[in-house]
Amino acid sequence: MFIHFITVFENVQHQRITTLKKMKYDESTIELFVTHSFHIVIGELLNKSYYLLVSREASIESEYIQTEFLPNHRCIFVRELLNKTFRSYPRLRRIKYYPLLCRKNQQLKCFYDENYMCICDLDRFSNCFTFHHSSTYDCQDHNDCENGGQYFQGNATCPSVMYEFVRNVITERSVNFQPVVCFVT
């Protein structure tokens, strides 16, 4: 699974640092030790399901957070939230209606489209930011991995750690939904 840490800056592009975390089939706890501040944490499962794990206005340097992957924290693809008329609109026209989605769906935590991830705040406004869903994580567009593997680079702005990620097809099976706990410090 991928854990995306988003740090928001005023008048500047946000920063996204991504960590790859291996999770066993029967594992329910994940521990993460973070040395940087962040505002938002999004968990991404290998099936491209996104979950809002942490959202806050002020970033804190060091903190212990316990959170779960819960069904009601799943970020919904925007086409599941819009009716047929709104879905037919071009993207720029459709975006104008995003603020209504949080107000109309009181339990909604987050949603996304092809280019943005949107978080519903406490006042039920949507705060959207650019989120590249199809990142290949290749190091400078170079990938020597075999068997469908890919390089994984945690921070596109300042890469310091790279991993090689290969899906294990032999052990892959349908997974029942079960809560996963994250510890972030």
mmCIF file of C-alpha atoms in Angstrom:
data_model
loop_
_atom_site.group_PDB
_atom_site.id
_atom_site.type_symbol
_atom_site.label_atom_id
_atom_site.label_comp_id
_atom_site.label_asym_id
_atom_site.label_seq_id
_atom_site.Cartn_x
_atom_site.Cartn_y
_atom_site.Cartn_z
ATOM 1 C CA MET A 1 0.000 0.000 0.000
ATOM 2 C CA PHE A 2 1.026 3.613 -0.458
ATOM 3 C CA ILE A 3 0.789 6.260 2.255
ATOM 4 C CA HIS A 4 0.690 9.821 0.849
ATOM 5 C CA PHE A 5 1.673 12.686 3.163
ATOM 6 C CA ILE A 6 0.459 16.048 1.857
ATOM 7 C CA THR A 7 1.863 19.312 3.195
ATOM 8 C CA VAL A 8 -0.019 22.449 2.210
ATOM 9 C CA PHE A 9 1.728 25.758 1.611
ATOM 10 C CA GLU A 10 0.166 29.151 0.995
ATOM 11 C CA ASN A 11 0.519 30.411 -2.594
ATOM 12 C CA VAL A 12 2.830 27.517 -3.505
ATOM 13 C CA GLN A 13 2.275 24.016 -4.853
ATOM 14 C CA HIS A 14 1.685 21.484 -2.077
ATOM 15 C CA GLN A 15 4.287 18.852 -1.282
ATOM 16 C CA ARG A 16 3.535 15.160 -1.515
ATOM 17 C CA ILE A 17 5.756 12.550 0.071
ATOM 18 C CA THR A 18 4.773 8.940 -0.482
ATOM 19 C CA THR A 19 5.825 5.918 1.517
ATOM 20 C CA LEU A 20 5.452 2.335 0.417
ATOM 21 C CA LYS A 21 4.291 0.023 3.171
ATOM 22 C CA LYS A 22 4.077 -3.740 2.789
ATOM 23 C CA MET A 23 0.976 -5.231 4.353
ATOM 24 C CA LYS A 24 0.461 -8.954 4.825
ATOM 25 C CA TYR A 25 -2.908 -10.508 4.119
ATOM 26 C CA ASP A 26 -3.683 -11.083 7.794
ATOM 27 C CA GLU A 27 -1.959 -7.951 9.105
ATOM 28 C CA SER A 28 -4.135 -5.246 10.607
ATOM 29 C CA THR A 29 -1.577 -2.824 12.045
ATOM 30 C CA ILE A 30 0.824 -0.534 10.252
ATOM 31 C CA GLU A 31 3.400 1.575 12.050
ATOM 32 C CA LEU A 32 4.857 4.652 10.394
ATOM 33 C CA PHE A 33 7.526 6.876 11.865
ATOM 34 C CA VAL A 34 7.495 10.280 10.209
ATOM 35 C CA THR A 35 10.167 12.940 10.590
ATOM 36 C CA HIS A 36 8.416 15.666 8.600
ATOM 37 C CA SER A 37 5.283 17.712 9.157
ATOM 38 C CA PHE A 38 2.118 17.184 7.119
ATOM 39 C CA HIS A 39 -1.533 18.252 6.942
ATOM 40 C CA ILE A 40 -3.172 15.325 5.173
ATOM 41 C CA VAL A 41 -2.480 11.604 5.074
ATOM 42 C CA ILE A 42 -4.126 9.493 2.370
ATOM 43 C CA GLY A 43 -3.832 5.715 2.235
ATOM 44 C CA GLU A 44 -3.915 4.087 -1.200
ATOM 45 C CA LEU A 45 -4.526 0.379 -1.580
ATOM 46 C CA LEU A 46 -3.205 -1.487 -4.614
ATOM 47 C CA ASN A 47 -6.674 -1.506 -6.197
ATOM 48 C CA LYS A 48 -6.506 2.335 -6.346
ATOM 49 C CA SER A 49 -8.901 2.801 -3.420
ATOM 50 C CA TYR A 50 -8.089 5.921 -1.415
ATOM 51 C CA TYR A 51 -8.819 6.557 2.269
ATOM 52 C CA LEU A 52 -8.515 9.781 4.232
ATOM 53 C CA LEU A 53 -6.483 8.867 7.317
ATOM 54 C CA VAL A 54 -5.605 12.317 8.722
ATOM 55 C CA SER A 55 -6.769 15.837 7.906
ATOM 56 C CA ARG A 56 -5.916 18.924 9.928
ATOM 57 C CA GLU A 57 -5.323 22.623 9.402
ATOM 58 C CA ALA A 58 -2.081 22.990 11.361
ATOM 59 C CA SER A 59 0.873 20.728 10.776
ATOM 60 C CA ILE A 60 2.614 19.327 13.828
ATOM 61 C CA GLU A 61 6.243 18.218 13.744
ATOM 62 C CA SER A 62 6.006 15.187 15.996
ATOM 63 C CA GLU A 63 2.844 13.455 17.050
ATOM 64 C CA TYR A 64 1.377 10.031 17.672
ATOM 65 C CA ILE A 65 -1.737 9.363 15.614
ATOM 66 C CA GLN A 66 -3.833 6.230 15.529
ATOM 67 C CA THR A 67 -6.331 5.889 12.694
ATOM 68 C CA GLU A 68 -8.133 3.167 10.776
ATOM 69 C CA PHE A 69 -9.027 2.391 7.190
ATOM 70 C CA LEU A 70 -12.786 2.614 7.601
ATOM 71 C CA PRO A 71 -15.376 2.242 4.832
ATOM 72 C CA ASN A 72 -16.797 5.718 5.575
ATOM 73 C CA HIS A 73 -13.310 7.271 5.118
ATOM 74 C CA ARG A 74 -13.013 6.005 1.560
ATOM 75 C CA CYS A 75 -12.548 8.749 -1.008
ATOM 76 C CA ILE A 76 -15.247 8.382 -3.647
ATOM 77 C CA PHE A 77 -14.598 8.829 -7.362
ATOM 78 C CA VAL A 78 -16.553 11.934 -8.357
ATOM 79 C CA ARG A 79 -18.554 10.137 -11.061
ATOM 80 C CA GLU A 80 -20.182 8.047 -8.316
ATOM 81 C CA LEU A 81 -21.440 11.256 -6.680
ATOM 82 C CA LEU A 82 -22.738 13.148 -9.718
ATOM 83 C CA ASN A 83 -25.914 12.496 -11.637
ATOM 84 C CA LYS A 84 -25.912 11.794 -15.368
ATOM 85 C CA THR A 85 -26.325 15.469 -16.306
ATOM 86 C CA PHE A 86 -23.328 16.652 -14.268
ATOM 87 C CA ARG A 87 -21.215 13.704 -15.428
ATOM 88 C CA SER A 88 -21.745 14.780 -19.028
ATOM 89 C CA TYR A 89 -20.278 18.251 -18.393
ATOM 90 C CA PRO A 90 -16.706 19.003 -19.434
ATOM 91 C CA ARG A 91 -14.272 18.827 -16.504
ATOM 92 C CA LEU A 92 -13.933 22.603 -16.005
ATOM 93 C CA ARG A 93 -17.686 23.076 -15.864
ATOM 94 C CA ARG A 94 -18.103 20.045 -13.600
ATOM 95 C CA ILE A 95 -15.566 21.378 -11.065
ATOM 96 C CA LYS A 96 -17.811 24.359 -10.317
ATOM 97 C CA TYR A 97 -20.216 21.954 -8.605
ATOM 98 C CA TYR A 98 -17.639 20.271 -6.356
ATOM 99 C CA PRO A 99 -18.442 22.520 -3.340
ATOM 100 C CA LEU A 100 -21.998 21.165 -3.401
ATOM 101 C CA LEU A 101 -20.856 17.557 -3.031
ATOM 102 C CA CYS A 102 -19.631 17.986 0.556
ATOM 103 C CA ARG A 103 -22.744 19.928 1.557
ATOM 104 C CA LYS A 104 -25.094 17.406 -0.036
ATOM 105 C CA ASN A 105 -23.318 14.326 1.378
ATOM 106 C CA GLN A 106 -22.839 14.950 5.102
ATOM 107 C CA GLN A 107 -20.867 11.718 5.670
ATOM 108 C CA LEU A 108 -18.484 12.317 2.765
ATOM 109 C CA LYS A 109 -14.844 12.750 3.873
ATOM 110 C CA CYS A 110 -13.180 13.070 0.487
ATOM 111 C CA PHE A 111 -13.612 12.537 -3.237
ATOM 112 C CA TYR A 112 -11.421 12.692 -6.322
ATOM 113 C CA ASP A 113 -11.443 13.016 -10.077
ATOM 114 C CA GLU A 114 -8.807 12.455 -12.747
ATOM 115 C CA ASN A 115 -6.699 15.415 -11.555
ATOM 116 C CA TYR A 116 -7.734 16.424 -8.043
ATOM 117 C CA MET A 117 -8.228 15.049 -4.556
ATOM 118 C CA CYS A 118 -10.832 16.967 -2.538
ATOM 119 C CA ILE A 119 -11.235 16.965 1.238
ATOM 120 C CA CYS A 120 -14.495 17.952 2.932
ATOM 121 C CA ASP A 121 -13.744 20.253 5.869
ATOM 122 C CA LEU A 122 -15.758 20.677 9.080
ATOM 123 C CA ASP A 123 -17.822 23.475 7.503
ATOM 124 C CA ARG A 124 -18.653 21.112 4.609
ATOM 125 C CA PHE A 125 -16.602 22.996 2.021
ATOM 126 C CA SER A 126 -14.458 21.077 -0.448
ATOM 127 C CA ASN A 127 -10.747 21.840 -0.527
ATOM 128 C CA CYS A 128 -9.202 20.410 -3.664
ATOM 129 C CA PHE A 129 -5.568 19.998 -4.657
ATOM 130 C CA THR A 130 -3.716 18.445 -7.567
ATOM 131 C CA PHE A 131 -3.216 14.720 -7.070
ATOM 132 C CA HIS A 132 -1.527 12.594 -9.733
ATOM 133 C CA HIS A 133 -3.158 9.162 -9.570
ATOM 134 C CA SER A 134 -1.152 7.605 -12.372
ATOM 135 C CA SER A 135 2.333 8.374 -11.071
ATOM 136 C CA THR A 136 4.726 5.730 -12.280
ATOM 137 C CA TYR A 137 7.276 6.673 -9.619
ATOM 138 C CA ASP A 138 10.050 5.977 -12.118
ATOM 139 C CA CYS A 139 13.348 7.636 -11.286
ATOM 140 C CA GLN A 140 13.803 10.312 -13.956
ATOM 141 C CA ASP A 141 11.687 8.226 -16.371
ATOM 142 C CA HIS A 142 14.082 5.287 -16.004
ATOM 143 C CA ASN A 143 12.816 1.861 -14.930
ATOM 144 C CA ASP A 144 14.973 -1.282 -15.048
ATOM 145 C CA CYS A 145 12.569 -3.440 -13.038
ATOM 146 C CA GLU A 146 11.521 -6.791 -14.469
ATOM 147 C CA ASN A 147 8.245 -8.756 -14.263
ATOM 148 C CA GLY A 148 6.039 -5.667 -14.304
ATOM 149 C CA GLY A 149 7.796 -4.113 -11.325
ATOM 150 C CA GLN A 150 8.311 -0.410 -10.927
ATOM 151 C CA TYR A 151 10.672 1.873 -9.098
ATOM 152 C CA PHE A 152 9.145 3.808 -6.299
ATOM 153 C CA GLN A 153 10.515 7.227 -5.399
ATOM 154 C CA GLY A 154 8.974 8.659 -2.235
ATOM 155 C CA ASN A 155 9.363 12.374 -2.935
ATOM 156 C CA ALA A 156 9.413 13.683 -6.496
ATOM 157 C CA THR A 157 10.771 17.063 -5.367
ATOM 158 C CA CYS A 158 13.669 15.751 -3.305
ATOM 159 C CA PRO A 159 14.124 11.988 -3.793
ATOM 160 C CA SER A 160 16.150 10.356 -1.062
ATOM 161 C CA VAL A 161 14.867 6.788 -0.874
ATOM 162 C CA MET A 162 13.925 4.518 -3.768
ATOM 163 C CA TYR A 163 12.299 1.111 -3.631
ATOM 164 C CA GLU A 164 11.545 -1.544 -6.194
ATOM 165 C CA PHE A 165 7.947 -2.691 -6.045
ATOM 166 C CA VAL A 166 6.838 -5.995 -7.609
ATOM 167 C CA ARG A 167 3.379 -7.408 -7.009
ATOM 168 C CA ASN A 168 3.510 -11.024 -5.886
ATOM 169 C CA VAL A 169 1.035 -12.687 -8.235
ATOM 170 C CA ILE A 170 1.342 -16.096 -6.575
ATOM 171 C CA THR A 171 -0.039 -14.921 -3.226
ATOM 172 C CA GLU A 172 -2.514 -12.399 -4.615
ATOM 173 C CA ARG A 173 -6.108 -13.241 -3.734
ATOM 174 C CA SER A 174 -9.334 -11.470 -3.002
ATOM 175 C CA VAL A 175 -9.064 -9.673 0.312
ATOM 176 C CA ASN A 176 -11.949 -9.183 2.684
ATOM 177 C CA PHE A 177 -12.277 -5.648 4.001
ATOM 178 C CA GLN A 178 -10.832 -5.401 7.472
ATOM 179 C CA PRO A 179 -9.751 -2.348 9.455
ATOM 180 C CA VAL A 180 -6.082 -1.475 9.291
ATOM 181 C CA VAL A 181 -4.591 0.702 11.994
ATOM 182 C CA CYS A 182 -1.876 3.249 11.205
ATOM 183 C CA PHE A 183 0.463 4.678 13.803
ATOM 184 C CA VAL A 184 2.080 7.939 12.756
ATOM 185 C CA THR A 185 4.612 9.756 14.911
#
